[in-house]
Amino acid sequence: MRKSSRILTALPVLILLLAGTQNVFASSTFDFSFSGAGITASGMFTATLVSGTEFMVTSISGMQNGFAMTLLAPGAFAANNNDIFSTSPFLTLGGTAFVLSNGTTAYNVYFNPGTASYFECNSTSPTCNNGQGTPVTFSLSEVSQVPEPGTLMLLGSGLVGLAGVARRKLLG
């Protein structure tokens, strides 16, 4: 009887921990679009929460001028950090870098706080410094939370509970 009461008192604590884990490790999806002279792009970022309103982009699915975009690792081009923010300004000076399916040219979309403007530069230019590149209009909106890790934790704890009940029936 003692074990049952301990389990019943621990159950609410476990549920609260699982609910918290789901929110901490959740991924977020963002719709983005940007355009400028000769540039039209749109798609989705999948990102993980860093802190507050800051997210690290982990994947990109989208098109620029009809070609698929593939995310580059942080630091791969023009000191990109692949950070985005759910509030304006949505990008950092480091920006988010990608390549297109039609070649090896790297692109970086970034925000210049000095001019309060967004730019896109590419690896065919000699440099990609503050304020260099094509001025673009950039928009970003959060779509949804994706609670996979929390869901898996909940499923796992349910299976452990079922195993405990089965063991108790077999031994008792």
Coordinates of C-alpha atoms in Angstrom, one line a residue:
M1 CA 0.0 0.0 0.0
R2 CA 2.9 2.4 0.7
K3 CA 4.3 2.0 -2.7
S4 CA 1.0 2.8 -4.3
S5 CA 0.7 6.1 -2.4
R6 CA 4.3 7.0 -3.3
I7 CA 3.6 6.4 -6.9
L8 CA 0.4 8.4 -6.8
T9 CA 2.2 11.4 -5.2
A10 CA 5.0 11.2 -7.7
L11 CA 2.6 11.1 -10.7
P12 CA 1.7 14.8 -10.7
V13 CA 5.4 15.8 -10.5
L14 CA 6.2 13.5 -13.5
I15 CA 3.3 15.1 -15.5
L16 CA 4.6 18.6 -14.7
L17 CA 8.1 17.7 -15.7
L18 CA 6.9 16.2 -19.0
A19 CA 4.9 19.2 -19.8
G20 CA 7.9 21.5 -19.2
T21 CA 10.2 19.3 -21.3
Q22 CA 7.8 19.5 -24.2
N23 CA 8.0 23.3 -24.2
V24 CA 11.8 23.6 -23.6
F25 CA 12.8 21.3 -26.5
A26 CA 10.1 22.2 -29.0
S27 CA 11.0 23.3 -32.5
S28 CA 9.3 26.2 -34.1
T29 CA 8.4 26.8 -37.7
F30 CA 8.5 30.2 -39.4
D31 CA 7.3 31.4 -42.7
F32 CA 9.6 33.9 -44.4
S33 CA 9.7 35.9 -47.5
F34 CA 12.1 38.5 -48.9
S35 CA 12.4 40.4 -52.2
G36 CA 14.5 43.0 -53.8
A37 CA 15.9 43.9 -57.3
G38 CA 16.0 40.6 -59.1
I39 CA 15.3 38.6 -55.9
T40 CA 12.1 36.8 -54.9
A41 CA 12.3 34.2 -52.1
S42 CA 9.9 32.5 -49.7
G43 CA 9.7 29.4 -47.6
M44 CA 9.9 28.0 -44.1
F45 CA 12.6 27.9 -41.4
T46 CA 12.6 25.2 -38.7
A47 CA 14.3 26.5 -35.6
T48 CA 15.1 25.6 -32.0
L49 CA 14.7 28.1 -29.2
V50 CA 17.9 29.6 -27.9
S51 CA 16.4 32.0 -25.4
G52 CA 13.6 34.5 -25.2
T53 CA 12.7 35.4 -28.8
E54 CA 16.0 34.1 -30.3
F55 CA 16.0 30.9 -32.4
M56 CA 18.7 28.9 -34.2
V57 CA 17.6 27.9 -37.8
T58 CA 18.1 24.1 -38.2
S59 CA 16.6 23.7 -41.7
I60 CA 15.2 25.7 -44.5
S61 CA 12.7 24.7 -47.2
G62 CA 12.0 27.4 -49.8
M63 CA 12.7 28.8 -53.2
Q64 CA 14.6 31.8 -54.4
N65 CA 13.9 32.8 -58.0
G66 CA 12.6 29.3 -58.7
F67 CA 15.6 27.4 -57.2
A68 CA 15.5 25.3 -54.0
M69 CA 17.4 26.7 -50.9
T70 CA 19.7 24.6 -48.7
L71 CA 20.8 25.9 -45.3
L72 CA 24.6 26.4 -44.7
A73 CA 26.1 25.8 -41.3
P74 CA 26.8 28.7 -39.0
G75 CA 30.1 30.5 -40.0
A76 CA 30.0 29.0 -43.5
F77 CA 29.6 32.3 -45.3
A78 CA 29.9 36.0 -44.4
A79 CA 30.1 35.2 -40.6
N80 CA 26.5 33.9 -40.7
N81 CA 25.1 32.7 -37.4
N82 CA 21.7 31.5 -38.6
D83 CA 19.9 33.2 -35.7
I84 CA 16.4 34.6 -36.2
F85 CA 14.1 36.4 -33.8
S86 CA 10.4 36.1 -33.5
T87 CA 10.2 39.9 -33.1
S88 CA 11.5 42.6 -35.4
P89 CA 14.3 42.9 -36.4
F90 CA 14.1 39.3 -37.4
L91 CA 17.7 38.8 -38.4
T92 CA 21.1 39.6 -37.0
L93 CA 24.1 41.2 -38.6
G94 CA 25.5 37.7 -39.1
G95 CA 22.4 36.6 -41.0
T96 CA 21.2 33.3 -42.4
A97 CA 23.2 31.7 -45.2
F98 CA 22.1 29.2 -47.9
V99 CA 22.9 27.9 -51.3
L100 CA 20.6 27.4 -54.3
S101 CA 20.1 24.1 -56.2
N102 CA 21.3 25.7 -59.4
G103 CA 24.9 26.1 -58.3
T104 CA 27.5 26.7 -55.6
T105 CA 27.0 30.4 -55.0
A106 CA 26.4 31.0 -51.3
Y107 CA 23.9 33.7 -50.2
N108 CA 23.4 35.5 -46.9
V109 CA 20.4 37.5 -45.8
Y110 CA 21.1 39.8 -42.9
F111 CA 20.0 42.9 -41.0
N112 CA 22.2 45.9 -40.7
P113 CA 21.4 47.8 -37.5
G114 CA 23.3 50.8 -38.6
T115 CA 20.9 51.5 -41.5
A116 CA 18.0 49.5 -40.1
S117 CA 17.8 47.6 -43.4
Y118 CA 17.9 44.0 -44.7
F119 CA 20.4 42.9 -47.4
E120 CA 21.2 39.8 -49.4
C121 CA 24.8 39.3 -50.5
N122 CA 26.4 36.4 -52.3
S123 CA 29.8 34.8 -52.7
T124 CA 30.3 36.1 -56.2
S125 CA 30.8 39.6 -54.6
P126 CA 34.3 40.3 -53.3
T127 CA 33.0 41.0 -49.8
C128 CA 29.8 40.7 -47.8
N129 CA 30.2 43.5 -45.2
N130 CA 27.7 45.7 -43.4
G131 CA 25.4 47.4 -45.9
Q132 CA 26.8 45.5 -48.9
G133 CA 24.6 43.5 -51.1
T134 CA 21.1 44.0 -52.5
P135 CA 18.6 45.7 -50.3
V136 CA 15.6 43.5 -49.6
T137 CA 12.3 43.6 -47.8
F138 CA 12.2 40.8 -45.3
S139 CA 9.2 39.3 -43.4
L140 CA 8.9 36.5 -40.9
S141 CA 6.0 35.0 -38.9
E142 CA 6.0 32.1 -36.5
V143 CA 3.7 29.2 -37.7
S144 CA 3.5 26.6 -35.0
Q145 CA 5.2 24.7 -32.2
V146 CA 6.3 21.1 -32.9
P147 CA 6.2 19.1 -29.7
E148 CA 8.0 16.0 -30.8
P149 CA 10.5 15.5 -27.8
G150 CA 7.7 16.0 -25.2
T151 CA 5.4 13.6 -27.1
L152 CA 8.1 11.0 -27.1
M153 CA 8.8 11.5 -23.4
L154 CA 5.1 11.0 -22.7
L155 CA 4.9 7.9 -24.8
G156 CA 8.0 6.5 -23.1
S157 CA 6.7 7.1 -19.6
G158 CA 3.4 5.5 -20.6
L159 CA 5.2 2.4 -21.8
V160 CA 7.2 2.3 -18.5
G161 CA 3.9 2.5 -16.6
L162 CA 2.4 -0.4 -18.6
A163 CA 5.5 -2.5 -18.0
G164 CA 5.2 -1.8 -14.3
V165 CA 1.5 -2.9 -14.2
A166 CA 2.3 -6.0 -16.2
R167 CA 5.2 -6.9 -13.9
R168 CA 2.9 -6.4 -10.9
K169 CA 0.3 -8.7 -12.3
L170 CA 2.8 -11.4 -13.2
L171 CA 4.5 -11.3 -9.8
G172 CA 1.4 -10.6 -7.6

